[in-house]
XYZ file of C-alpha atoms in Angstrom:
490
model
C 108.890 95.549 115.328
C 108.343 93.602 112.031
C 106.088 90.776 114.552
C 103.603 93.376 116.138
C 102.815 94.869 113.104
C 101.493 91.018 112.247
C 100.099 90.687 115.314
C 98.061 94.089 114.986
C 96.525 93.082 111.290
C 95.914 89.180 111.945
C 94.140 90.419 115.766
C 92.941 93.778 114.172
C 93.946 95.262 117.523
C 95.455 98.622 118.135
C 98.906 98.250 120.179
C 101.034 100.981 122.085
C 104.575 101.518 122.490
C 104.385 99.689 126.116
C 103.278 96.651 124.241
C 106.915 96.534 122.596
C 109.267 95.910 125.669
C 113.053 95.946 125.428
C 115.520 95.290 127.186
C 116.585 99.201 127.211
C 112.846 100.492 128.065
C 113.201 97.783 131.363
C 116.360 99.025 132.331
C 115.634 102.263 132.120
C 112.430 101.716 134.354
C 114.535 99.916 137.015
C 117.078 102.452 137.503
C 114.745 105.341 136.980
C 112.537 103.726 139.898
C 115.587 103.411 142.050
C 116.831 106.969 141.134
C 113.454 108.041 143.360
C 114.307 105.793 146.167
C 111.502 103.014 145.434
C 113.838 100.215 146.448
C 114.673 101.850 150.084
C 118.762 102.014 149.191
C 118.691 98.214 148.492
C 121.351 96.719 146.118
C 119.384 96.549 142.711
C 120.190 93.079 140.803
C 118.923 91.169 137.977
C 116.859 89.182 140.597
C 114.683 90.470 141.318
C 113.992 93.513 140.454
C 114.663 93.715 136.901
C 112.643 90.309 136.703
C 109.770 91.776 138.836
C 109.945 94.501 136.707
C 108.837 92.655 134.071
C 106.233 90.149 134.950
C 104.753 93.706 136.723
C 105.023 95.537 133.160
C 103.786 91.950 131.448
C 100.592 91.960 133.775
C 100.465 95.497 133.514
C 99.976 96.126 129.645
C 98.073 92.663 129.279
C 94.575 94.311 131.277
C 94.576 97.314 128.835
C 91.966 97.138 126.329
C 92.967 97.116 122.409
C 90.012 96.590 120.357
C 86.612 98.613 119.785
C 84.599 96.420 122.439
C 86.829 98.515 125.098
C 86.749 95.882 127.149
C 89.660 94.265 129.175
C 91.542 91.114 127.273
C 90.738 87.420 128.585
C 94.356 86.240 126.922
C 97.376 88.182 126.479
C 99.878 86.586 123.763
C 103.670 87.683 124.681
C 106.672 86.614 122.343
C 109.743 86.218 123.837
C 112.041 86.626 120.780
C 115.811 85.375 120.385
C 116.707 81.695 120.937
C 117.109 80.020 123.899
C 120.171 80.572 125.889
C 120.504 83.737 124.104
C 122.558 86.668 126.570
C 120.234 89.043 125.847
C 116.551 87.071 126.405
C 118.249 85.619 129.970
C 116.746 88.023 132.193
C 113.143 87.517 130.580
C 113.531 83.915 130.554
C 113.987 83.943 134.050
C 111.410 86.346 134.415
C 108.936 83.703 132.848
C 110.097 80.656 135.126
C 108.720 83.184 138.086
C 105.749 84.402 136.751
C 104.133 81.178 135.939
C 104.190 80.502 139.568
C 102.971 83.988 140.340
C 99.904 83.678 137.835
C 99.251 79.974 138.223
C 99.314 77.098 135.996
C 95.979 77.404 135.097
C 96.746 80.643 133.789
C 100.200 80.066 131.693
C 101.002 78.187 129.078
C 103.405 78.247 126.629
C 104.678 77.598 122.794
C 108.197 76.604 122.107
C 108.456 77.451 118.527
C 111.427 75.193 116.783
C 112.795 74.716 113.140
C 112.686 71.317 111.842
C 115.340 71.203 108.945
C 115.467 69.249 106.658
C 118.585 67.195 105.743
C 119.362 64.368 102.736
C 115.462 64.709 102.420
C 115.256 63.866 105.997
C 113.523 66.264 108.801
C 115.798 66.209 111.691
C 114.311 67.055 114.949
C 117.779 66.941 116.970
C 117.552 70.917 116.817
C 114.318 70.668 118.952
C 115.319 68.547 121.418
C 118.440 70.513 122.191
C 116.415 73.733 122.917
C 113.291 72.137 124.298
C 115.963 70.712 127.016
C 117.675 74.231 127.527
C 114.519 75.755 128.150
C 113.591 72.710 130.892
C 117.102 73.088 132.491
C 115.999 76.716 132.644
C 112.264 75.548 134.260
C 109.983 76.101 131.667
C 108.196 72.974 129.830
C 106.493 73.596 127.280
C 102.919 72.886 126.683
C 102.650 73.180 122.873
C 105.728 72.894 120.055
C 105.000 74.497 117.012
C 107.551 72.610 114.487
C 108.327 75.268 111.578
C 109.110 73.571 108.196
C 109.117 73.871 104.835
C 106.613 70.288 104.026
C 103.856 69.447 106.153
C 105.367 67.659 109.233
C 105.502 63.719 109.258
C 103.511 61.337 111.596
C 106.867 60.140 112.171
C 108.536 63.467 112.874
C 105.589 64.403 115.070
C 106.367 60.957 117.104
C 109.970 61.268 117.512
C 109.258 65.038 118.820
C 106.507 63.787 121.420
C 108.807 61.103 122.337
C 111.669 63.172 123.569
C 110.470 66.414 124.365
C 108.370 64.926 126.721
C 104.463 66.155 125.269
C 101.939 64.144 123.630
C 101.664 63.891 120.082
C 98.591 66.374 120.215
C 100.999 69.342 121.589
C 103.076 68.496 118.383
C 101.773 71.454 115.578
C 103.155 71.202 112.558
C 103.882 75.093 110.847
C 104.722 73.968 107.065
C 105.147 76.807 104.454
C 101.650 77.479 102.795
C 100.771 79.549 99.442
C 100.164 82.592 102.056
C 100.476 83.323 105.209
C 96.502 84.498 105.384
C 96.475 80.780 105.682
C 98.408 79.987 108.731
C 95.586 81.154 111.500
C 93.480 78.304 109.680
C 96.110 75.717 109.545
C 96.850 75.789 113.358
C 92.833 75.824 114.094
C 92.582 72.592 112.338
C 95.576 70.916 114.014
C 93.356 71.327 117.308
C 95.329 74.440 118.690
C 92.105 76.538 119.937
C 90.533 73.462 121.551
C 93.610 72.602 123.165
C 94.162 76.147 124.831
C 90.696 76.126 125.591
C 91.342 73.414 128.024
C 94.245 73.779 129.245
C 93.235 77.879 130.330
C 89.989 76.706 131.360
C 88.683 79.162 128.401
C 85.323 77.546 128.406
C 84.578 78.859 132.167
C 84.728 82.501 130.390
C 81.270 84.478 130.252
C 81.533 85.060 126.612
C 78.028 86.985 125.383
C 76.019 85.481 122.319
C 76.966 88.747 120.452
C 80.626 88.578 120.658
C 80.533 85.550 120.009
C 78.404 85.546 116.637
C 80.910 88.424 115.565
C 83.934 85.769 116.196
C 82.248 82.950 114.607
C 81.508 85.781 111.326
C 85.391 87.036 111.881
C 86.073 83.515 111.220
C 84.129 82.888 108.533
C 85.124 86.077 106.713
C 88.552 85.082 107.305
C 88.135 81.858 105.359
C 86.370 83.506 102.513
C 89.220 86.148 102.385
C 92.135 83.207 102.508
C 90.178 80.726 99.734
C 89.071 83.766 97.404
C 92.590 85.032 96.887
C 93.424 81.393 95.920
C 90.927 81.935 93.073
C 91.797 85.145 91.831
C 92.934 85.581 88.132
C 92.830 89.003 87.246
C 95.864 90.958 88.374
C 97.016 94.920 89.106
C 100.724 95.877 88.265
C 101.739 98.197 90.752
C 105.357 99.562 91.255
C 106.830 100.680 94.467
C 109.796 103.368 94.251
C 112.044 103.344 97.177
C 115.231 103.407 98.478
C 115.702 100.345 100.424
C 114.098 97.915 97.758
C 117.110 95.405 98.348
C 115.828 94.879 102.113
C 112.151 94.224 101.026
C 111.121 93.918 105.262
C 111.709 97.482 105.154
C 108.634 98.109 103.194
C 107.083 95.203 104.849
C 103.694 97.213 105.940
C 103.002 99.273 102.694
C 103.533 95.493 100.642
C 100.777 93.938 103.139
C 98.297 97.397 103.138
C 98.684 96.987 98.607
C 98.168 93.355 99.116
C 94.714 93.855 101.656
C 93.590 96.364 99.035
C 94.409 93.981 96.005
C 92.270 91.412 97.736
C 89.438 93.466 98.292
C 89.209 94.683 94.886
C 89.543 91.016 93.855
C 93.078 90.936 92.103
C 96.021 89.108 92.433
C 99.101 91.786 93.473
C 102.018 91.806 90.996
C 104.558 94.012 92.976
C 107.480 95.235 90.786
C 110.294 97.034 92.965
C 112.211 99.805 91.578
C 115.385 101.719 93.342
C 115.002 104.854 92.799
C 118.706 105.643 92.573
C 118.317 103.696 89.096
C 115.787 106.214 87.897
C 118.378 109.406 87.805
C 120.531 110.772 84.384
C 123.660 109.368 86.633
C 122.980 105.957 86.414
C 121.979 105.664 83.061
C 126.214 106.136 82.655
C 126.868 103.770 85.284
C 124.662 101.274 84.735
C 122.098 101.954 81.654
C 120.890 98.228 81.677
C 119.252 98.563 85.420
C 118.848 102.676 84.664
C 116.004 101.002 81.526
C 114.674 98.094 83.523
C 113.543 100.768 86.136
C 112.319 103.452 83.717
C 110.653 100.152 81.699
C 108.787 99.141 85.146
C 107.705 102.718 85.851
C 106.589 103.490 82.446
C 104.389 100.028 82.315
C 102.844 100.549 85.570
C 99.147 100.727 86.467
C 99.919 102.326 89.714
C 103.004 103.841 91.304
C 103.644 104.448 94.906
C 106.410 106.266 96.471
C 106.724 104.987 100.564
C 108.641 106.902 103.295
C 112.423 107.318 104.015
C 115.702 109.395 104.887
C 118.414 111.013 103.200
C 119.126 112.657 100.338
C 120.490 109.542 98.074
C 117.731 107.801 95.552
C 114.959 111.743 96.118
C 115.872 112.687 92.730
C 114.791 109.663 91.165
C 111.690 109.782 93.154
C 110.846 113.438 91.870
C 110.981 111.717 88.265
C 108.593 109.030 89.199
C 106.335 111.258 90.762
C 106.120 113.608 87.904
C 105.867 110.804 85.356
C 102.662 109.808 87.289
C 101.463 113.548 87.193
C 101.848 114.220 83.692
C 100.793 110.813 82.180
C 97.976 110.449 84.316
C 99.128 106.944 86.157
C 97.842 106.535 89.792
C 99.782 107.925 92.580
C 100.058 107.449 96.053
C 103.095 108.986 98.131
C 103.808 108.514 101.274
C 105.746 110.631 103.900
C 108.907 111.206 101.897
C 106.779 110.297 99.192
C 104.148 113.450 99.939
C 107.338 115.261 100.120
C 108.594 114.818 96.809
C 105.715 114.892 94.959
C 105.527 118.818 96.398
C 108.890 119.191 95.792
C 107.958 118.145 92.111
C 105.109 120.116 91.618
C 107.334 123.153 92.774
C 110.159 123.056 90.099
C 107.845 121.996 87.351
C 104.681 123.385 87.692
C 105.233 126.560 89.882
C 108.519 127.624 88.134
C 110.274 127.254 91.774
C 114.156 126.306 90.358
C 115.842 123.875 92.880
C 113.582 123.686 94.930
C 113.926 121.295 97.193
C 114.263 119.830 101.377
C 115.466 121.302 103.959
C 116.280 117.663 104.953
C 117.585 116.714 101.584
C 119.788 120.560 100.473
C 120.369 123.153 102.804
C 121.413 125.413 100.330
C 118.651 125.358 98.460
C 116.948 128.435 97.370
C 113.520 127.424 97.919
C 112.598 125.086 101.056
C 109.062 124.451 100.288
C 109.864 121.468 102.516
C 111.417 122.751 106.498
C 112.474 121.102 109.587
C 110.086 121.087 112.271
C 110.698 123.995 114.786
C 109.435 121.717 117.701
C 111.760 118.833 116.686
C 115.355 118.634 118.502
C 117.936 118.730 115.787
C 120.727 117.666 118.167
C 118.668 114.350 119.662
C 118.185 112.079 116.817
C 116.280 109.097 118.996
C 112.378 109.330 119.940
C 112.306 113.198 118.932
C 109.983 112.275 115.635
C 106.150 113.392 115.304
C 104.750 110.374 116.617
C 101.581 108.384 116.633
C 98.181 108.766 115.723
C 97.034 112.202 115.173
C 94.022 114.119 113.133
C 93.608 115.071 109.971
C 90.908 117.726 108.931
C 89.816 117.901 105.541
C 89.178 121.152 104.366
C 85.860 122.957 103.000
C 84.646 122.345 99.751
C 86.557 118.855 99.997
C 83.216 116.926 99.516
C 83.886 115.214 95.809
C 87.556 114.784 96.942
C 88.387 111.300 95.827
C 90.410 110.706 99.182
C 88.018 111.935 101.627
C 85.405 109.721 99.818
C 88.032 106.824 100.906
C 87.940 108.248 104.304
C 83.758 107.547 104.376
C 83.212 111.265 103.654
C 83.860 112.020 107.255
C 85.490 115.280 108.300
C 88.290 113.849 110.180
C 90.657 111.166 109.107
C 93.139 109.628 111.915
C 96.214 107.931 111.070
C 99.286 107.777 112.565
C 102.917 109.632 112.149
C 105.976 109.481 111.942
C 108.593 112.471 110.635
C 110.408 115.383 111.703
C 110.232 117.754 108.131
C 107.016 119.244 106.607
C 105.860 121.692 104.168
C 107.075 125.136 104.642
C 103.821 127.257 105.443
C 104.424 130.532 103.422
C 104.935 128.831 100.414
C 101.602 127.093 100.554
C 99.317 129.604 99.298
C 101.577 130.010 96.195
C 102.204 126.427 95.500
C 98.029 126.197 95.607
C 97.977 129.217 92.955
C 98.734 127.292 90.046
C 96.942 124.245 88.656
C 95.006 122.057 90.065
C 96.956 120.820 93.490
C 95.478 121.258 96.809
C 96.264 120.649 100.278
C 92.285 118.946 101.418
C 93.781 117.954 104.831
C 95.949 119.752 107.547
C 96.629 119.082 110.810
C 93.466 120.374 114.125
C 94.916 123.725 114.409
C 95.150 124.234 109.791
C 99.014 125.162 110.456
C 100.282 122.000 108.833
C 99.714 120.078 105.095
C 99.263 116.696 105.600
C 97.039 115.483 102.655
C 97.267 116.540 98.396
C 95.554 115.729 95.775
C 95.115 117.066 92.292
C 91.653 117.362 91.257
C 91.504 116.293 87.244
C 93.782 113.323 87.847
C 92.863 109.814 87.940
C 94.267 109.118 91.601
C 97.022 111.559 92.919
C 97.630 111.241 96.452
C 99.729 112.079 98.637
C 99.828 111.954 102.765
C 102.160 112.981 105.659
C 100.821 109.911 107.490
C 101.676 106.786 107.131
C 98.421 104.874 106.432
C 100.031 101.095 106.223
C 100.247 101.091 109.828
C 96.320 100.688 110.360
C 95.727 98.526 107.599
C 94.203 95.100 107.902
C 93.428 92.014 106.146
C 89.530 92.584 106.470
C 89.428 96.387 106.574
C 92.021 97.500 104.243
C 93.652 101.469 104.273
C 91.484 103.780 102.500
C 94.060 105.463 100.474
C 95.876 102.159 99.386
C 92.492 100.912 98.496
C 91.772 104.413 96.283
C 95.233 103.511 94.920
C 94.359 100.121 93.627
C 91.162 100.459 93.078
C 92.078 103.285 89.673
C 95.309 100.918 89.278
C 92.211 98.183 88.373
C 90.521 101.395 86.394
């Protein structure tokens, strides 16, 4: 979810879908394993096989490598989410009172993370001594207790937790609010968190070699410069982001971190205006003309418009508007998924005389589907039936001066991962390339499938299948995001 994406761009790892386990996925596991006869006809209960079933996927997924060295992991960092005597955490709980025995001490420790609230201008640490004794009536102490709050935590706070949750004040961490979260991996190394995991793992005993560790030591010091630059940064890049969901900003929350990496490196400060694109249709300038000319007002000001993924036909219309507003006034553009989508959609009706045309997804009456359902794709099984994961791109010939594959390094393969079931309709390709200046650079390894545009005399006008976000870090930030900003900055 929402925490691995973090955990992916703060680690710059690459994570799978096995490092995301639910309580469904260990379920299913248990009784497909018992379906083949694995537990010999035994009754299968909580305890212990859906517990051993864990701590075997835990140890399982924590040997297999996820960085560029290719080499197996030293520490493995697993969140237990929920709360504490939650229904649905119980069986993992338990699952973590047995494996620090299995593992040794030595070799588990753990963070109870706990809100300190504040109350009459007081912080109140009853809330933390409640759950820190549920979790030790359910047999796990904890080593370190991160206190979240929204000022920097008091000596006498930190006391008064040490003093009844039975640590020292040195496993008290205070996690205030800071100007950016960038911050936070600095404000727990100066609280003494590394050296106190270092000694309580026996970390030091590690074979670490010189190299990797002058490349963490330069990590870290690149880090730093990234968190105390952006602090400094005056200039700033408008950039607008059309959507759907813009009233649940989480749902967005990778493209607003990939725009903010790529803000950063181009040394600006990120002023992100969000427009609904239901507010950018004829309709709602009836309904509601004050927010139909604040959205029209943000789109038309804009350095730099983006148009992210989604479903459903509600808010596309608006979209198409944004998308040819960008086209035809030369603003940068970068859409992706449903936003590649629409922006061929667009350049069908308006440029290549197609009438309606339109989704498959979006009208099924529709008299031209430049955009179709996947044939491979189930249309009765809605769950885990997408186009998944990380897959090629190949840029075409003659793609050399294309502005995008310049992002991509000017290699001839891009890789970024997927996620959809609709795409462009082959036979109406070669027609929608007839006329302007639009062309498909990148398609899928066997050249059956568009999944990169751009038009040629345009500032920036991009558009992917992909979804580029997902591999976008802090210190290396997505190439296409960056092309965005980068013209957005001119």
């Amino acid at each position: 979810d929402l925490d691995l994406g973090n955990y992916e761009r703060y680690l710059n790892v690459s994570l799978n879908r096995d490092n995301n386990v639910t309580t469904g996925k260990v379920y299913q596991h248990v009784i497909d394993r018992e379906r083949k006869g694995d537990y010999l006809g035994k009754t299968v209960q909580i305890v212990p096989h859906l517990t051993n079933a864990i701590q075997d996927w835990i140890e399982r997924v924590s040997k297999v490598p996820v960085d560029e060295t290719g080499e197996q992991p030293d520490v493995c960092i697993v969140e237990l989410g929920g709360t504490v005597g939650d229904i649905e955490s119980a069986p993992f709980i338990e699952a973590m009172r047995q494996f620090q025995f299995r593992v040794g001490h030595e070799n588990f420790a753990l963070i109870y993370v706990s809100l300190i609230p504040v109350v009459g201008g007081e912080q109140k640490t009853k809330p933390t001594q409640a759950g820190v004794r549920d979790l030790r009536g359910l047999g796990l102490l904890p080593d370190l207790i991160a206190c979240r709050c929204e000022h920097p935590l008091l000596t006498a706070t930190m006391e008064k937790v040490s003093m009844f949750c039975h640590v020292t004040p040195k496993q008290v961490i205070g996690v205030h609010n800071v100007s950016s979260t960038y911050h936070v991996p600095l404000l727990l190394r100066d609280q003494g968190m590394l050296k106190y995991l270092n000694k309580r793992l026996n970390l030091d005993e590690l074979h670490v070699p010189a190299q990797m560790k002058q490349t963490g030591e330069k990590l870290m010091s690149r880090w730093g410069a990234l968190t105390l630059g952006q602090e400094r940064l005056f200039d700033s890049v408008s950039i607008v982001l059309v959507g759907k969901y813009t009233t649940l900003e989480d749902s967005y929350m990778s493209v607003v971190k990939a725009l903010e990496h790529a803000a950063m490196r181009c040394g600006r400060k990120l002023i992100l205006d969000w427009v609904d694109s239901s507010n950018l249709e004829p309709e709602a300038e009836v309904s509601d003309p004050v927010k139909y000319h604040d959205a029209w007002r943000a789109v038309c000001s804009a350095k730099g418009i983006i148009v992210p993924g989604g479903f459903g036909h509600r808010g596309t219309e608006g979209m198409i508007a944004a998308v040819r507003w960008a086209r035809e006034q030369g603003v940068p553009f970068l859409g992706i998924c449903l936003g590649f989508q629409v922006a061929v959609i667009e350049w069908a009706r308006n440029v290549c005389g197609l009438d309606n045309a339109h989704s498959a997804e979006l009208d099924s009456k529709t008299p031209h589907p430049v955009i179709c359902f996947m044939p491979e794709i189930s249309k009765t099984h809605m769950g885990g039936t997408m186009r998944l994961g990380l897959r090629p791109t190949v840029f075409e010939e003659n793609t050399e001066q294309s502005k995008l594959r310049r992002l991509y390094g000017s290699q001839p393969v891009a890789w970024e991962r997927h996620r959809h079931r609709y795409e462009v309709e082959p036979k109406y390709v070669d027609e929608l390339e007839s006329k302007g200046n639009m062309r498909f650079i990148g398609k899928d390894e066997r050249g059956e499938r568009m999944q990169m545009l751009e038009l040629e005399d345009h500032p920036f006008f991009i558009g992917l299948q992909a979804h580029p976000e997902f591999c976008s870090r802090p210190l290396n930030p997505s190439p296409p995001f960056l092309g965005l900003v980068a013209a957005a900055c001119g």
